């Protein structure tokens, strides 16, 4: 059986969120406000004491968001670990969205309850390979991460990741332009279940927002149809390609490089988050 609930969380405010100059920071940390947001989230996240699996992007701001938000819960459950999952990292290859080397993470988070066993050297290569910011690759790793979670035995799962990636993970593109590059605010959380209604949805590990979660943030607004979601996805991806958050759909050459995508100067367009 798949987990009963997924509680999806966007990371707290990082230093890259407060200044365009800070987009050049590699793997920036949380701001004091971001740390405060985590403390607030720890008191507002529903049924936090029932969480039995915590998964996070290995980018530092996501790891620190998980550590601070679940500090008391981790202390009360000393065998619980935050699992760092590379597939959950953000989409773009800007310095602020490029993670640190595994050895650095292991040093910085030594003696903290984080499981790095799913990580390998090169997980932060955002130029070529499976983590390059090409839409089809982002879609593929969003599906992989959903399927990985769906195969777990735990029942209540918290996932800490990034605003842009969350649209790919949920396959929900509504409000994608509410903030720059995402419809998710810092430390916003939404709850989901796996859709087991068809073999196709089971295979895709499709997730559906719970009525309670949707009511909390949307009131009685009617959900978008599948056709409307597809249209929004195409619109969002065109917008993000123009902004440099992801690269266009291109065929991968035999050597693994994306010649067309790499012709665009890296970081040519500044990413601004709120």
Coordinates of N, CA and C in Angstrom, one line a residue, residues 38-136:
X38 N 10.2 28.5 9.6 CA 10.2 27.1 9.9 C 9.6 26.8 11.3
X39 N 9.9 27.7 12.2 CA 9.4 27.6 13.6 C 7.8 27.7 13.5
X40 N 7.3 28.7 12.7 CA 5.9 28.8 12.5 C 5.3 27.6 11.9
X41 N 5.9 27.0 10.9 CA 5.4 25.9 10.2 C 5.3 24.7 11.2
X42 N 6.3 24.6 12.1 CA 6.3 23.5 13.0 C 5.0 23.5 13.9
X43 N 4.4 24.6 14.1 CA 3.2 24.7 14.9 C 1.9 24.7 14.1
X44 N 2.0 24.8 12.8 CA 0.8 24.8 11.9 C 0.6 23.6 11.0
X45 N 1.7 22.8 10.8 CA 1.6 21.7 9.9 C 0.7 20.6 10.6
X46 N -0.4 20.2 9.9 CA -1.3 19.3 10.5 C -0.7 17.9 10.9
X47 N -1.0 17.4 12.0 CA -0.6 16.1 12.5 C 0.9 15.8 12.3
X48 N 1.6 16.8 12.7 CA 3.1 16.7 12.6 C 3.6 15.5 13.4
X49 N 3.0 15.2 14.5 CA 3.5 14.1 15.3 C 3.3 12.7 14.7
X50 N 2.5 12.6 13.6 CA 2.2 11.4 13.0 C 3.2 11.1 11.8
X51 N 4.0 12.1 11.4 CA 4.9 12.0 10.3 C 5.9 10.8 10.6
X52 N 5.9 9.8 9.7 CA 6.9 8.7 9.9 C 7.9 8.6 8.7
X53 N 7.9 9.6 7.8 CA 8.9 9.6 6.8 C 9.1 11.1 6.4
X54 N 10.3 11.6 6.4 CA 10.7 12.9 6.0 C 11.7 12.8 4.8
X55 N 11.4 13.4 3.7 CA 12.2 13.4 2.5 C 12.5 14.8 2.1
X56 N 13.7 15.1 1.7 CA 14.0 16.5 1.3 C 15.0 16.5 0.2
X57 N 14.9 17.6 -0.6 CA 15.9 18.0 -1.5 C 17.3 18.1 -0.8
X58 N 18.4 17.7 -1.4 CA 19.7 17.8 -0.7 C 20.2 19.3 -0.8
X59 N 19.5 20.2 -1.4 CA 20.0 21.6 -1.4 C 19.8 22.1 0.0
X60 N 20.8 22.9 0.5 CA 20.9 23.2 1.9 C 19.6 23.8 2.5
X61 N 19.0 24.8 1.7 CA 17.9 25.5 2.3 C 16.7 24.5 2.6
X62 N 16.6 23.4 1.8 CA 15.6 22.4 2.0 C 15.9 21.6 3.2
X63 N 17.2 21.2 3.3 CA 17.6 20.4 4.4 C 17.4 21.1 5.8
X64 N 17.8 22.4 5.8 CA 17.7 23.2 7.0 C 16.2 23.4 7.3
X65 N 15.4 23.6 6.3 CA 13.9 23.7 6.5 C 13.4 22.5 7.2
X66 N 13.8 21.3 6.7 CA 13.3 20.1 7.3 C 13.8 19.9 8.7
X67 N 15.1 20.2 9.0 CA 15.7 20.1 10.3 C 15.0 21.0 11.3
X68 N 14.8 22.3 10.9 CA 14.2 23.2 11.9 C 12.7 22.9 12.1
X69 N 12.0 22.6 11.0 CA 10.6 22.4 11.1 C 10.3 21.1 12.0
X70 N 11.0 20.1 11.8 CA 10.8 18.8 12.5 C 11.7 18.6 13.6
X71 N 12.3 19.6 14.2 CA 13.3 19.5 15.2 C 12.8 18.7 16.4
X72 N 11.6 19.1 16.9 CA 11.0 18.5 18.1 C 10.6 17.1 17.8
X73 N 10.1 16.9 16.6 CA 9.6 15.5 16.2 C 10.8 14.6 16.0
X74 N 11.9 15.1 15.5 CA 13.1 14.3 15.3 C 13.7 13.9 16.7
X75 N 13.7 14.9 17.6 CA 14.2 14.6 19.0 C 13.3 13.5 19.7
X76 N 12.0 13.6 19.5 CA 11.1 12.7 20.1 C 11.2 11.3 19.5
X77 N 11.7 11.2 18.3 CA 11.8 9.9 17.5 C 13.2 9.8 17.0
X78 N 14.2 9.4 17.9 CA 15.6 9.4 17.6 C 16.0 8.5 16.4
X79 N 15.2 7.5 16.0 CA 15.5 6.7 14.9 C 15.1 7.3 13.5
X80 N 14.3 8.3 13.6 CA 13.8 9.0 12.4 C 14.9 9.8 11.7
X81 N 15.0 9.7 10.4 CA 16.0 10.4 9.6 C 15.4 11.2 8.5
X82 N 15.9 12.3 8.1 CA 15.5 13.0 6.9 C 16.3 12.4 5.7
X83 N 15.6 11.9 4.8 CA 16.3 11.2 3.6 C 16.5 12.3 2.6
X84 N 17.7 12.5 2.2 CA 18.1 13.4 1.1 C 17.9 12.7 -0.2
X85 N 17.0 13.2 -1.1 CA 16.7 12.6 -2.3 C 17.1 13.5 -3.5
X86 N 18.1 13.2 -4.3 CA 18.5 14.1 -5.3 C 17.5 14.5 -6.4
X87 N 16.5 13.6 -6.6 CA 15.5 13.9 -7.6 C 14.6 15.0 -7.2
X88 N 14.6 15.4 -5.9 CA 13.8 16.5 -5.4 C 14.4 17.9 -5.6
X89 N 15.6 18.0 -6.1 CA 16.3 19.3 -6.2 C 15.6 20.2 -7.2
X90 N 15.9 21.5 -7.2 CA 15.2 22.5 -8.0 C 15.5 22.4 -9.5
X91 N 14.8 23.0 -10.3 CA 14.9 22.8 -11.8 C 16.0 23.5 -12.4
X92 N 16.3 24.7 -12.1 CA 17.3 25.5 -12.9 C 18.7 25.2 -12.5
X93 N 19.7 25.7 -13.4 CA 21.1 25.5 -13.1 C 21.8 26.8 -12.7
X94 N 21.0 27.7 -12.2 CA 21.5 28.9 -11.6 C 22.4 28.5 -10.3
X95 N 23.4 29.3 -10.0 CA 24.2 28.9 -8.8 C 23.3 28.7 -7.6
X96 N 22.3 29.5 -7.3 CA 21.5 29.3 -6.1 C 20.7 28.0 -6.1
X97 N 20.5 27.4 -7.3 CA 19.8 26.2 -7.4 C 20.7 25.0 -7.7
X98 N 21.9 25.2 -7.5 CA 22.9 24.1 -7.7 C 23.5 23.7 -6.4
X99 N 23.3 22.4 -6.0 CA 23.7 21.9 -4.7 C 25.2 21.8 -4.5
X100 N 25.6 21.6 -3.2 CA 27.0 21.4 -2.9 C 27.4 19.9 -3.1
X101 N 28.7 19.8 -3.2 CA 29.2 18.4 -3.3 C 28.9 17.6 -2.1
X102 N 28.7 16.3 -2.3 CA 28.3 15.4 -1.3 C 29.2 15.4 -0.1
X103 N 30.5 15.5 -0.3 CA 31.5 15.5 0.8 C 31.3 16.8 1.7
X104 N 31.0 17.9 1.1 CA 30.7 19.1 1.8 C 29.4 19.0 2.7
X105 N 28.4 18.4 2.1 CA 27.2 18.2 2.8 C 27.4 17.3 4.0
X106 N 28.1 16.2 3.8 CA 28.4 15.3 4.9 C 29.2 15.9 6.0
X107 N 30.1 16.9 5.7 CA 30.8 17.6 6.7 C 29.9 18.6 7.5
X108 N 29.1 19.3 6.7 CA 28.3 20.4 7.3 C 27.1 19.8 8.2
X109 N 26.6 18.6 7.8 CA 25.5 18.0 8.5 C 25.9 16.8 9.3
X110 N 27.2 16.7 9.6 CA 27.7 15.6 10.4 C 26.9 15.6 11.8
X111 N 26.6 14.4 12.2 CA 25.9 14.3 13.5 C 24.5 14.8 13.5
X112 N 23.9 15.2 12.4 CA 22.6 15.6 12.3 C 21.8 14.4 11.7
X113 N 20.5 14.3 12.0 CA 19.7 13.2 11.5 C 19.3 13.2 10.0
X114 N 20.3 13.1 9.2 CA 20.1 13.1 7.7 C 20.7 11.9 7.1
X115 N 20.0 11.2 6.3 CA 20.4 10.0 5.6 C 20.8 10.4 4.2
X116 N 22.1 10.3 3.9 CA 22.7 10.7 2.5 C 22.9 9.4 1.7
X117 N 22.4 8.3 2.1 CA 22.7 7.0 1.4 C 22.2 7.0 0.0
X118 N 21.2 7.8 -0.4 CA 20.7 7.8 -1.7 C 21.4 8.7 -2.7
X119 N 22.5 9.3 -2.2 CA 23.2 10.3 -3.0 C 24.5 9.7 -3.5
X120 N 24.9 10.3 -4.6 CA 26.2 9.9 -5.2 C 27.0 11.1 -5.7
X121 N 28.3 11.0 -5.8 CA 29.0 12.2 -6.3 C 28.5 12.5 -7.7
X122 N 28.4 13.8 -8.0 CA 27.9 14.3 -9.2 C 26.4 14.5 -9.3
X123 N 25.8 14.4 -8.1 CA 24.3 14.6 -8.0 C 23.9 16.0 -8.4
X124 N 24.9 16.9 -8.2 CA 24.7 18.4 -8.4 C 25.2 18.8 -9.8
X125 N 25.4 17.9 -10.8 CA 25.7 18.3 -12.1 C 24.5 18.8 -12.8
X126 N 24.3 20.1 -13.0 CA 23.1 20.6 -13.6 C 23.3 21.0 -15.1
X127 N 24.5 20.5 -15.7 CA 24.8 20.9 -17.1 C 24.3 19.8 -18.0
X128 N 24.6 18.6 -17.7 CA 24.3 17.4 -18.5 C 23.7 16.3 -17.7
X129 N 23.1 15.3 -18.3 CA 22.6 14.2 -17.6 C 21.2 14.4 -17.0
X130 N 20.8 13.6 -16.1 CA 19.4 13.5 -15.6 C 18.9 14.8 -14.8
X131 N 19.9 15.6 -14.3 CA 19.5 16.8 -13.5 C 19.7 18.1 -14.3
X132 N 20.0 18.0 -15.6 CA 20.0 19.2 -16.4 C 18.6 19.8 -16.5
X133 N 18.5 21.1 -16.5 CA 17.2 21.7 -16.5 C 16.5 21.7 -17.8
X134 N 16.2 20.5 -18.3 CA 15.5 20.2 -19.5 C 14.1 19.7 -19.0
X135 N 13.0 20.2 -19.6 CA 11.7 19.9 -19.0 C 11.4 18.4 -19.0
X136 N 11.8 17.6 -20.0 CA 11.5 16.2 -20.0 C 12.2 15.5 -18.9

